[in-house]
Amino acid sequence: MMEGGNRLPWMKYGSVLSLFVVLVAIWFRSPPNTVLDDRLDTVLSSLLRAERKVGVNDARPRVAVGFGGCVDLIVDAASFLNKIGVSHTDQPLHHDYLENAEQLAQSFAYFFAPGAAAERFMINETLFSELVEGARDLPGNRWAVGGNAPVMASRMATEGCDVLLGGSFSTDFTEVLSQHITVAGKVIEEPDIHLILEYSSGASWATYTSRRANRYIIHSDAHNPYLDSLDEFAEKLKDFQPDLLIVGGLQMMDNFPFNSGEREAVLSRLAHLLDSSSPQIGIHFEMASFVDENIVDDLLHYVVPHADSLGMNEQELPNLLSLIKGSNITVLSDPNPRVATVLDQMREVYRILNQRYKDANSDGEANGGKPKGKPLTRLHVHTLAFQAMIVTRGSQWKNTMSATAKASLTANRHVCGSNDIDLSKARLIMDDSFSVSHREGSQRIPLQETRPVSCWDEDDYQICVAPVLVCTEVYQTAGGGDNVSAAGLVLQI
């Protein structure tokens, strides 16, 4: 008892000392938010440093972009659907195109809950006009220049390029474009209107809650499906002599009621334009939301073989891969895929398309010695959490690391609606480390705040992956992919 009694004071003082040490540690320890803020600040400064490593040429690169365009009428999705009286549905369904309000509700619910981007053609022109009128009166609506080509052209001009834009627009439309954009196309009275139903992460409609911010687009275009600026664009292209030719907006053909043979004829003319362009000109094709397998088959025949660069999002990548492997359209894919999943899919697309190019050119004399199409040398996939690029070593595409960083920064700038990135409105959702593949034994790469863009060599190409500082106060998601793709291309031409 005496020994135990003698130890008691030491135990008491030891406990006091331990408590003191813990209190001091808590006092001096950085609050969790401070540590997180410091991490975001380091990632941002490192991405900015990577972006600034390369500048745009003083001579201003020349970029030609087609085709079409529209005026976007942007509304809050839930407010809009409630205002116009679209009934809630307990039956989320995929529809290739829309004919009535019930199908609109079902299709919207199908993509809204997972937070997946979607775009659908409304075959009912009367209903579409009623929807537009309802959106015009909705408080908080916004009008913006829309369409893949004008959006990419505007980003290119902002980033220091001179741009030739192919599209048929109204005079009001062309007046708001940058002075560095020259339009090639017809003048029309009324531009096509696209309804952009935007929603934030956690938004609610009926019994559904969105997992991430995104948009649902409805259109009923009259001009864009026909690429009716193609002839004017081709004529001006001769003197413009671009460093890069971008093709986008072809999803306007998806489920459009062409007469028999019309779509193939239009795409055949486009293929001739691409095939007749100088081999030194890079050709980029920007994918989009397609649900008609026939149009995608046509694109794989008429357009993709002529492009040495492809851009797409996390929905469009597995869709393209499924079709080139002979399977069906994948209407809805994981809106938040892992890095390893995306990289494995990118490798497959790169391998299959380049094998097709080799097979098509196995007999060098078959086309008079002229190669059929182009090998794929650049592939850019933009997701919510990260940017990923595959670029063939020794190809014309340069500055891949800086381009990936710029694409990442542009994602935040566009979605938040500000050129200055506010870290109080940003977060990282990419994992702290990622596997480069699902293959057994694959390397795992940690996210380093001071060097956030990870690049490494494989086979005949380089891969770069950059985290995105995801915007938490969304201004606009529509046009995000076009802005990101364009920004990434700027530093590589």
Short mmCIF file of C-alpha atoms in Angstrom, two decimals:
data_model
loop_
_atom_site.label_atom_id
_atom_site.label_comp_id
_atom_site.label_asym_id
_atom_site.label_seq_id
_atom_site.Cartn_x
_atom_site.Cartn_y
_atom_site.Cartn_z
CA MET A 1 0.00 0.00 0.00
CA MET A 2 2.88 2.36 0.86
CA GLU A 3 4.51 1.74 -2.56
CA GLY A 4 1.23 2.41 -4.27
CA GLY A 5 0.76 5.52 -2.19
CA ASN A 6 4.26 6.78 -3.09
CA ARG A 7 3.49 6.41 -6.82
CA LEU A 8 0.24 8.35 -6.66
CA PRO A 9 1.74 11.89 -6.66
CA TRP A 10 3.94 11.03 -9.68
CA MET A 11 0.96 9.58 -11.48
CA LYS A 12 -1.01 12.70 -10.67
CA TYR A 13 1.74 15.04 -11.89
CA GLY A 14 2.30 12.83 -14.96
CA SER A 15 -1.37 13.06 -15.85
CA VAL A 16 -1.27 16.84 -15.45
CA LEU A 17 1.84 17.02 -17.65
CA SER A 18 0.22 14.82 -20.32
CA LEU A 19 -2.89 16.98 -20.28
CA PHE A 20 -0.71 20.09 -20.62
CA VAL A 21 1.10 18.62 -23.65
CA VAL A 22 -2.21 17.72 -25.31
CA LEU A 23 -3.60 21.22 -24.69
CA VAL A 24 -0.46 22.83 -26.14
CA ALA A 25 -0.67 20.55 -29.21
CA ILE A 26 -4.31 21.48 -29.74
CA TRP A 27 -3.48 25.16 -29.27
CA PHE A 28 -0.72 25.16 -31.87
CA ARG A 29 -2.30 22.73 -34.31
CA SER A 30 -3.71 24.32 -37.47
CA PRO A 31 -7.49 24.11 -37.70
CA PRO A 32 -8.67 21.53 -40.25
CA ASN A 33 -10.08 24.25 -42.50
CA THR A 34 -6.76 26.08 -42.49
CA VAL A 35 -4.92 22.93 -43.58
CA LEU A 36 -7.50 22.37 -46.32
CA ASP A 37 -7.28 26.00 -47.46
CA ASP A 38 -3.49 25.79 -47.57
CA ARG A 39 -3.72 22.64 -49.67
CA LEU A 40 -6.12 24.22 -52.17
CA ASP A 41 -3.96 27.34 -52.33
CA THR A 42 -0.87 25.26 -53.11
CA VAL A 43 -2.67 23.27 -55.81
CA LEU A 44 -4.01 26.48 -57.38
CA SER A 45 -0.66 28.27 -57.40
CA SER A 46 1.00 25.16 -58.85
CA LEU A 47 -1.61 24.84 -61.63
CA LEU A 48 -1.24 28.54 -62.44
CA ARG A 49 2.53 28.15 -62.59
CA ALA A 50 2.15 25.19 -64.97
CA GLU A 51 -0.28 27.15 -67.16
CA ARG A 52 2.09 30.14 -67.35
CA LYS A 53 5.06 28.04 -68.44
CA VAL A 54 3.82 28.41 -72.00
CA GLY A 55 2.40 31.50 -73.67
CA VAL A 56 0.35 31.87 -76.82
CA ASN A 57 2.41 32.91 -79.86
CA ASP A 58 2.68 36.65 -80.51
CA ALA A 59 1.57 35.98 -84.09
CA ARG A 60 -1.87 34.82 -82.82
CA PRO A 61 -2.60 31.23 -83.89
CA ARG A 62 -5.27 30.88 -86.58
CA VAL A 63 -8.11 28.50 -85.78
CA ALA A 64 -11.12 27.56 -87.93
CA VAL A 65 -14.19 26.29 -86.05
CA GLY A 66 -17.43 24.81 -87.42
CA PHE A 67 -20.37 24.33 -87.37
CA GLY A 68 -23.53 26.18 -86.49
CA GLY A 69 -24.61 27.90 -83.32
CA CYS A 70 -27.59 29.05 -81.37
CA VAL A 71 -28.81 31.33 -78.63
CA ASP A 72 -28.91 29.60 -75.25
CA LEU A 73 -31.83 30.41 -72.96
CA ILE A 74 -30.60 29.32 -69.53
CA VAL A 75 -33.02 28.62 -66.68
CA ASP A 76 -33.06 26.85 -63.34
CA ALA A 77 -34.34 23.37 -64.17
CA ALA A 78 -36.68 22.75 -61.24
CA SER A 79 -38.16 26.27 -61.28
CA PHE A 80 -38.78 26.03 -65.01
CA LEU A 81 -40.42 22.59 -64.98
CA ASN A 82 -42.62 23.56 -62.04
CA LYS A 83 -43.63 26.86 -63.68
CA ILE A 84 -44.71 25.34 -66.98
CA GLY A 85 -46.59 22.57 -65.20
CA VAL A 86 -44.58 19.53 -66.26
CA SER A 87 -45.98 16.79 -64.06
CA HIS A 88 -43.68 14.88 -61.73
CA THR A 89 -42.96 11.34 -62.79
CA ASP A 90 -42.13 8.20 -60.84
CA GLN A 91 -40.90 6.59 -64.05
CA PRO A 92 -37.45 7.86 -65.18
CA LEU A 93 -37.01 6.68 -68.77
CA HIS A 94 -34.57 7.18 -71.61
CA HIS A 95 -36.04 8.61 -74.82
CA ASP A 96 -34.04 9.09 -78.02
CA TYR A 97 -36.07 12.23 -78.76
CA LEU A 98 -39.00 14.07 -77.20
CA GLU A 99 -42.57 14.32 -78.46
CA ASN A 100 -44.55 15.47 -75.39
CA ALA A 101 -44.31 16.83 -71.86
CA GLU A 102 -44.53 13.39 -70.27
CA GLN A 103 -41.46 12.21 -72.17
CA LEU A 104 -39.65 15.39 -71.16
CA ALA A 105 -40.36 14.68 -67.49
CA GLN A 106 -39.26 11.05 -67.79
CA SER A 107 -36.11 11.87 -69.72
CA PHE A 108 -35.13 14.72 -67.41
CA ALA A 109 -35.62 12.55 -64.31
CA TYR A 110 -33.48 9.81 -65.89
CA PHE A 111 -30.44 12.07 -66.15
CA PHE A 112 -31.14 14.50 -63.29
CA ALA A 113 -30.75 12.08 -60.38
CA PRO A 114 -27.24 10.84 -61.33
CA GLY A 115 -26.30 14.34 -62.51
CA ALA A 116 -25.42 13.33 -66.08
CA ALA A 117 -25.33 15.81 -68.96
CA ALA A 118 -27.86 15.19 -71.71
CA GLU A 119 -29.18 16.84 -74.86
CA ARG A 120 -32.36 15.87 -76.68
CA PHE A 121 -34.09 16.90 -79.89
CA MET A 122 -37.77 17.85 -79.50
CA ILE A 123 -39.66 16.78 -82.58
CA ASN A 124 -42.80 18.62 -81.44
CA GLU A 125 -42.13 22.21 -82.62
CA THR A 126 -45.35 23.57 -81.07
CA LEU A 127 -44.48 22.27 -77.62
CA PHE A 128 -40.91 23.53 -77.97
CA SER A 129 -42.19 27.04 -78.77
CA GLU A 130 -44.43 26.89 -75.68
CA LEU A 131 -41.45 25.86 -73.56
CA VAL A 132 -39.39 28.76 -74.90
CA GLU A 133 -42.17 31.23 -74.14
CA GLY A 134 -42.44 29.85 -70.62
CA ALA A 135 -38.69 30.22 -70.14
CA ARG A 136 -38.69 33.81 -71.41
CA ASP A 137 -40.90 34.87 -68.50
CA LEU A 138 -39.03 32.95 -65.80
CA PRO A 139 -37.27 35.23 -63.29
CA GLY A 140 -33.50 34.80 -63.29
CA ASN A 141 -33.26 33.46 -66.85
CA ARG A 142 -30.20 34.37 -68.95
CA TRP A 143 -29.42 34.56 -72.64
CA ALA A 144 -25.99 33.57 -73.97
CA VAL A 145 -24.16 32.74 -77.18
CA GLY A 146 -24.48 28.96 -77.55
CA GLY A 147 -23.49 26.00 -79.69
CA ASN A 148 -20.21 24.09 -79.68
CA ALA A 149 -18.61 26.10 -82.46
CA PRO A 150 -19.35 29.67 -81.23
CA VAL A 151 -18.45 28.75 -77.65
CA MET A 152 -15.13 27.18 -78.66
CA ALA A 153 -14.48 30.08 -81.04
CA SER A 154 -15.11 32.62 -78.27
CA ARG A 155 -12.75 30.80 -75.90
CA MET A 156 -10.07 30.61 -78.60
CA ALA A 157 -10.40 34.34 -79.30
CA THR A 158 -10.23 35.14 -75.59
CA GLU A 159 -7.07 33.07 -75.29
CA GLY A 160 -5.31 34.94 -78.12
CA CYS A 161 -6.33 33.29 -81.42
CA ASP A 162 -7.78 34.64 -84.64
CA VAL A 163 -10.82 32.55 -85.51
CA LEU A 164 -12.88 31.69 -88.59
CA LEU A 165 -16.33 30.53 -87.43
CA GLY A 166 -18.65 28.55 -89.70
CA GLY A 167 -22.32 29.11 -88.98
CA SER A 168 -25.50 30.85 -90.11
CA PHE A 169 -26.35 33.58 -87.62
CA SER A 170 -28.52 36.67 -87.23
CA THR A 171 -26.86 40.10 -87.27
CA ASP A 172 -27.65 40.49 -83.55
CA PHE A 173 -25.77 37.26 -82.90
CA THR A 174 -22.63 38.22 -84.82
CA GLU A 175 -22.51 41.67 -83.20
CA VAL A 176 -21.80 40.20 -79.78
CA LEU A 177 -18.93 38.03 -81.00
CA SER A 178 -15.28 38.96 -80.45
CA GLN A 179 -13.62 41.22 -83.02
CA HIS A 180 -11.11 38.39 -83.52
CA ILE A 181 -13.86 36.13 -84.91
CA THR A 182 -14.72 36.18 -88.62
CA VAL A 183 -18.02 34.52 -89.54
CA ALA A 184 -18.45 32.38 -92.65
CA GLY A 185 -22.08 31.55 -93.35
CA LYS A 186 -25.52 32.82 -94.25
CA VAL A 187 -27.38 35.62 -92.49
CA ILE A 188 -30.67 34.39 -91.01
CA GLU A 189 -33.63 36.21 -89.47
CA GLU A 190 -34.03 34.19 -86.28
CA PRO A 191 -31.34 32.04 -84.68
CA ASP A 192 -32.08 28.59 -83.30
CA ILE A 193 -32.78 28.63 -79.57
CA HIS A 194 -31.61 25.97 -77.12
CA LEU A 195 -33.24 25.61 -73.72
CA ILE A 196 -30.59 24.96 -71.06
CA LEU A 197 -32.02 23.47 -67.86
CA GLU A 198 -29.28 23.99 -65.27
CA TYR A 199 -29.22 22.44 -61.81
CA SER A 200 -26.78 22.42 -58.90
CA SER A 201 -25.47 19.53 -56.85
CA GLY A 202 -28.11 18.55 -54.31
CA ALA A 203 -30.93 20.24 -56.24
CA SER A 204 -34.37 18.67 -55.90
CA TRP A 205 -37.21 18.08 -58.32
CA ALA A 206 -40.17 15.90 -57.40
CA THR A 207 -38.72 12.96 -55.45
CA TYR A 208 -35.28 13.24 -57.11
CA THR A 209 -32.07 14.85 -55.88
CA SER A 210 -29.12 15.46 -58.21
CA ARG A 211 -25.74 13.94 -57.30
CA ARG A 212 -23.80 16.69 -59.10
CA ALA A 213 -24.34 19.94 -60.96
CA ASN A 214 -25.10 19.61 -64.66
CA ARG A 215 -27.58 20.52 -67.39
CA TYR A 216 -30.29 19.08 -69.60
CA ILE A 217 -30.55 20.67 -73.06
CA ILE A 218 -33.62 20.73 -75.30
CA HIS A 219 -33.49 21.92 -78.90
CA SER A 220 -35.60 21.85 -82.06
CA ASP A 221 -33.14 23.29 -84.58
CA ALA A 222 -34.02 24.16 -88.15
CA HIS A 223 -30.63 25.32 -89.49
CA ASN A 224 -27.81 23.57 -87.64
CA PRO A 225 -28.46 19.92 -88.68
CA TYR A 226 -27.80 20.77 -92.34
CA LEU A 227 -24.38 22.43 -91.75
CA ASP A 228 -25.72 25.12 -94.08
CA SER A 229 -22.58 27.25 -93.67
CA LEU A 230 -20.33 24.50 -95.03
CA ASP A 231 -19.82 25.95 -98.52
CA GLU A 232 -19.06 29.49 -97.28
CA PHE A 233 -16.77 28.07 -94.62
CA ALA A 234 -14.86 25.95 -97.15
CA GLU A 235 -14.42 28.95 -99.45
CA LYS A 236 -13.02 31.24 -96.75
CA LEU A 237 -10.88 28.44 -95.35
CA LYS A 238 -8.63 28.53 -98.41
CA ASP A 239 -7.35 32.05 -97.70
CA PHE A 240 -7.56 31.79 -93.92
CA GLN A 241 -4.91 29.05 -93.76
CA PRO A 242 -5.55 27.86 -90.19
CA ASP A 243 -3.13 26.15 -87.84
CA LEU A 244 -6.03 24.11 -86.46
CA LEU A 245 -9.48 23.08 -87.72
CA ILE A 246 -12.14 22.20 -85.12
CA VAL A 247 -15.35 20.33 -85.95
CA GLY A 248 -18.23 20.34 -83.48
CA GLY A 249 -22.00 20.71 -83.26
CA LEU A 250 -22.73 17.51 -85.19
CA GLN A 251 -25.01 16.25 -82.42
CA MET A 252 -27.65 18.53 -83.96
CA MET A 253 -28.04 15.74 -86.53
CA ASP A 254 -28.93 13.23 -83.83
CA ASN A 255 -32.52 12.01 -84.36
CA PHE A 256 -33.23 14.90 -86.74
CA PRO A 257 -35.88 13.86 -89.34
CA PHE A 258 -33.72 14.03 -92.48
CA ASN A 259 -35.05 12.78 -95.76
CA SER A 260 -33.47 9.53 -96.93
CA GLY A 261 -29.79 10.04 -97.79
CA GLU A 262 -29.68 13.71 -96.70
CA ARG A 263 -27.50 13.23 -93.63
CA GLU A 264 -25.00 11.03 -95.45
CA ALA A 265 -24.75 13.61 -98.23
CA VAL A 266 -23.99 16.42 -95.76
CA LEU A 267 -21.37 14.35 -93.93
CA SER A 268 -19.82 13.28 -97.22
CA ARG A 269 -19.28 16.95 -98.10
CA LEU A 270 -17.73 17.53 -94.69
CA ALA A 271 -15.45 14.51 -95.15
CA HIS A 272 -14.28 15.92 -98.48
CA LEU A 273 -13.42 19.23 -96.82
CA LEU A 274 -11.43 17.48 -94.10
CA ASP A 275 -9.69 15.17 -96.54
CA SER A 276 -8.69 18.03 -98.82
CA SER A 277 -7.20 20.16 -96.02
CA SER A 278 -3.43 20.39 -95.68
CA PRO A 279 -1.86 17.47 -93.76
CA GLN A 280 -0.04 20.05 -91.63
CA ILE A 281 -3.35 21.36 -90.24
CA GLY A 282 -4.40 19.68 -87.02
CA ILE A 283 -8.05 18.53 -87.03
CA HIS A 284 -9.93 18.26 -83.74
CA PHE A 285 -13.39 16.70 -83.42
CA GLU A 286 -15.39 17.58 -80.31
CA MET A 287 -17.79 14.80 -79.38
CA ALA A 288 -21.18 15.42 -77.80
CA SER A 289 -24.30 13.63 -76.60
CA PHE A 290 -25.39 11.07 -79.22
CA VAL A 291 -28.10 8.43 -78.83
CA ASP A 292 -28.75 7.42 -82.44
CA GLU A 293 -26.34 4.61 -83.32
CA ASN A 294 -26.69 5.34 -87.04
CA ILE A 295 -25.36 8.88 -86.74
CA VAL A 296 -22.41 7.68 -84.64
CA ASP A 297 -21.67 5.00 -87.25
CA ASP A 298 -21.70 7.74 -89.89
CA LEU A 299 -19.33 9.88 -87.80
CA LEU A 300 -16.95 6.94 -87.44
CA HIS A 301 -16.99 6.64 -91.23
CA TYR A 302 -17.00 10.27 -92.38
CA VAL A 303 -15.42 12.36 -89.60
CA VAL A 304 -13.39 10.50 -86.97
CA PRO A 305 -10.86 8.98 -89.42
CA HIS A 306 -9.88 12.51 -90.52
CA ALA A 307 -9.34 13.85 -86.99
CA ASP A 308 -5.99 13.53 -85.25
CA SER A 309 -7.46 14.97 -82.03
CA LEU A 310 -10.65 14.07 -80.14
CA GLY A 311 -12.31 15.74 -77.14
CA MET A 312 -15.14 14.37 -74.99
CA ASN A 313 -16.55 14.03 -71.47
CA GLU A 314 -16.98 11.06 -69.14
CA GLN A 315 -20.34 10.14 -70.73
CA GLU A 316 -19.18 10.36 -74.33
CA LEU A 317 -15.98 8.33 -73.84
CA PRO A 318 -17.62 4.98 -72.87
CA ASN A 319 -20.30 5.64 -75.49
CA LEU A 320 -17.69 5.98 -78.25
CA LEU A 321 -15.70 3.01 -76.96
CA SER A 322 -18.78 0.78 -76.86
CA LEU A 323 -19.65 1.58 -80.46
CA ILE A 324 -16.16 1.13 -81.92
CA LYS A 325 -16.04 -2.27 -80.20
CA GLY A 326 -19.28 -3.25 -81.93
CA SER A 327 -21.63 -2.90 -78.96
CA ASN A 328 -24.63 -0.64 -78.40
CA ILE A 329 -24.93 2.98 -77.29
CA THR A 330 -24.31 3.48 -73.58
CA VAL A 331 -26.96 6.07 -72.76
CA LEU A 332 -25.93 6.64 -69.16
CA SER A 333 -22.49 6.04 -67.63
CA ASP A 334 -20.95 6.78 -64.25
CA PRO A 335 -20.92 10.62 -63.96
CA ASN A 336 -18.01 10.42 -61.49
CA PRO A 337 -15.64 7.76 -62.85
CA ARG A 338 -12.29 6.84 -61.31
CA VAL A 339 -9.10 7.93 -63.05
CA ALA A 340 -8.09 4.33 -63.77
CA THR A 341 -11.42 3.64 -65.48
CA VAL A 342 -11.12 6.67 -67.75
CA LEU A 343 -7.47 5.99 -68.62
CA ASP A 344 -8.19 2.36 -69.52
CA GLN A 345 -11.04 3.49 -71.79
CA MET A 346 -8.83 6.16 -73.38
CA ARG A 347 -6.08 3.62 -74.08
CA GLU A 348 -8.60 1.36 -75.81
CA VAL A 349 -10.02 4.15 -77.96
CA TYR A 350 -6.49 5.24 -78.90
CA ARG A 351 -5.44 1.67 -79.74
CA ILE A 352 -8.54 0.71 -81.74
CA LEU A 353 -8.75 3.89 -83.81
CA ASN A 354 -5.05 3.80 -84.63
CA GLN A 355 -5.31 0.13 -85.58
CA ARG A 356 -8.15 1.04 -87.92
CA TYR A 357 -5.92 3.71 -89.48
CA LYS A 358 -3.12 1.17 -89.99
CA ASP A 359 -5.51 -1.38 -91.47
CA ALA A 360 -6.95 1.21 -93.87
CA ASN A 361 -3.46 2.09 -95.05
CA SER A 362 -1.94 -1.38 -95.10
CA ASP A 363 -1.94 -1.25 -98.91
CA GLY A 364 -0.11 1.99 -99.64
CA GLU A 365 -1.06 1.96 -103.31
CA ALA A 366 -4.78 1.60 -102.72
CA ASN A 367 -5.31 5.37 -102.44
CA GLY A 368 -2.68 6.49 -104.92
CA GLY A 369 -0.07 6.56 -102.18
CA LYS A 370 -2.01 9.17 -100.16
CA PRO A 371 -2.84 8.06 -96.59
CA LYS A 372 -6.49 7.47 -95.83
CA GLY A 373 -7.38 9.74 -92.96
CA LYS A 374 -5.08 10.49 -90.04
CA PRO A 375 -3.76 8.58 -87.05
CA LEU A 376 -5.18 9.66 -83.69
CA THR A 377 -2.39 11.53 -81.90
CA ARG A 378 -4.31 13.43 -79.21
CA LEU A 379 -7.19 12.44 -76.93
CA HIS A 380 -8.58 14.77 -74.24
CA VAL A 381 -11.24 13.67 -71.75
CA HIS A 382 -12.73 16.26 -69.39
CA THR A 383 -14.54 15.10 -66.25
CA LEU A 384 -15.86 16.92 -63.21
CA ALA A 385 -12.95 15.82 -61.01
CA PHE A 386 -9.99 15.77 -63.40
CA GLN A 387 -8.61 16.34 -66.90
CA ALA A 388 -6.80 13.56 -68.79
CA MET A 389 -4.82 13.70 -72.03
CA ILE A 390 -3.05 11.15 -74.20
CA VAL A 391 -0.64 12.67 -76.74
CA THR A 392 1.58 10.73 -79.15
CA ARG A 393 5.26 11.45 -78.55
CA GLY A 394 6.83 13.30 -81.45
CA SER A 395 3.45 14.51 -82.80
CA GLN A 396 2.61 18.12 -83.57
CA TRP A 397 0.85 18.57 -80.22
CA LYS A 398 3.15 20.27 -77.71
CA ASN A 399 3.09 21.47 -74.09
CA THR A 400 0.80 18.68 -72.86
CA MET A 401 1.47 19.29 -69.16
CA SER A 402 0.68 23.01 -69.40
CA ALA A 403 -2.33 22.34 -71.62
CA THR A 404 -3.77 19.89 -69.08
CA ALA A 405 -3.29 22.46 -66.31
CA LYS A 406 -4.97 25.17 -68.39
CA ALA A 407 -7.92 22.89 -69.14
CA SER A 408 -8.29 22.20 -65.42
CA LEU A 409 -8.25 25.89 -64.48
CA THR A 410 -10.68 26.75 -67.27
CA ALA A 411 -13.20 24.26 -65.88
CA ASN A 412 -13.43 26.28 -62.66
CA ARG A 413 -13.32 29.65 -64.40
CA HIS A 414 -16.22 28.78 -66.70
CA VAL A 415 -18.49 27.02 -64.21
CA CYS A 416 -17.98 29.69 -61.53
CA GLY A 417 -18.28 32.48 -64.11
CA SER A 418 -15.07 34.26 -63.14
CA ASN A 419 -11.52 34.41 -64.51
CA ASP A 420 -10.26 34.75 -60.92
CA ILE A 421 -10.50 31.48 -59.03
CA ASP A 422 -12.03 31.91 -55.57
CA LEU A 423 -10.89 29.06 -53.32
CA SER A 424 -13.84 29.62 -50.99
CA LYS A 425 -15.95 28.34 -53.92
CA ALA A 426 -13.76 25.37 -54.84
CA ARG A 427 -12.95 21.87 -53.65
CA LEU A 428 -10.96 18.85 -54.77
CA ILE A 429 -12.95 15.66 -55.29
CA MET A 430 -10.24 13.68 -57.07
CA ASP A 431 -8.72 10.99 -54.84
CA ASP A 432 -5.47 11.75 -52.96
CA SER A 433 -3.86 9.09 -55.14
CA PHE A 434 -4.97 7.20 -58.22
CA SER A 435 -4.12 3.98 -60.00
CA VAL A 436 -3.03 4.43 -63.61
CA SER A 437 -5.04 1.34 -64.64
CA HIS A 438 -7.30 -1.42 -63.33
CA ARG A 439 -4.72 -3.94 -64.50
CA GLU A 440 -3.20 -5.91 -61.65
CA GLY A 441 0.04 -4.44 -60.30
CA SER A 442 -0.54 -1.01 -61.85
CA GLN A 443 1.34 1.96 -60.46
CA ARG A 444 -0.41 4.26 -58.00
CA ILE A 445 0.36 7.98 -58.26
CA PRO A 446 -0.13 10.34 -55.31
CA LEU A 447 -1.57 13.81 -55.84
CA GLN A 448 1.28 16.20 -55.08
CA GLU A 449 0.05 19.68 -54.24
CA THR A 450 3.24 21.31 -55.52
CA ARG A 451 3.15 19.32 -58.78
CA PRO A 452 -0.53 18.50 -59.29
CA VAL A 453 -0.23 17.60 -63.01
CA SER A 454 1.04 14.02 -63.23
CA CYS A 455 2.64 13.02 -66.56
CA TRP A 456 4.29 9.77 -67.60
CA ASP A 457 5.21 7.83 -70.76
CA GLU A 458 3.61 4.63 -72.02
CA ASP A 459 4.02 2.85 -75.36
CA ASP A 460 4.26 5.62 -77.99
CA TYR A 461 2.40 8.30 -76.02
CA GLN A 462 2.47 10.51 -72.94
CA ILE A 463 -0.39 10.68 -70.43
CA CYS A 464 -1.10 13.73 -68.28
CA VAL A 465 -3.73 13.96 -65.51
CA ALA A 466 -4.64 17.12 -63.58
CA PRO A 467 -7.14 17.60 -60.74
CA VAL A 468 -9.94 20.12 -61.14
CA LEU A 469 -10.72 22.70 -58.47
CA VAL A 470 -14.42 21.94 -58.69
CA CYS A 471 -16.64 25.01 -58.48
CA THR A 472 -19.11 24.74 -55.58
CA GLU A 473 -21.22 27.81 -56.46
CA VAL A 474 -22.26 27.06 -60.02
CA TYR A 475 -22.92 29.91 -62.43
CA GLN A 476 -23.19 27.76 -65.58
CA THR A 477 -22.27 24.20 -66.59
CA ALA A 478 -23.48 24.46 -70.21
CA GLY A 479 -20.55 25.03 -72.54
CA GLY A 480 -18.11 23.74 -69.96
CA GLY A 481 -16.67 21.00 -72.14
CA ASP A 482 -16.30 23.33 -75.12
CA ASN A 483 -14.44 25.93 -73.06
CA VAL A 484 -12.20 23.33 -71.46
CA SER A 485 -11.37 21.60 -74.76
CA ALA A 486 -10.64 24.89 -76.51
CA ALA A 487 -8.42 26.12 -73.70
CA GLY A 488 -6.43 22.90 -73.73
CA LEU A 489 -5.92 23.12 -77.49
CA VAL A 490 -4.67 26.73 -77.40
CA LEU A 491 -1.33 25.78 -75.82
CA GLN A 492 -0.78 22.78 -78.09
CA ILE A 493 -0.89 24.40 -81.55
#
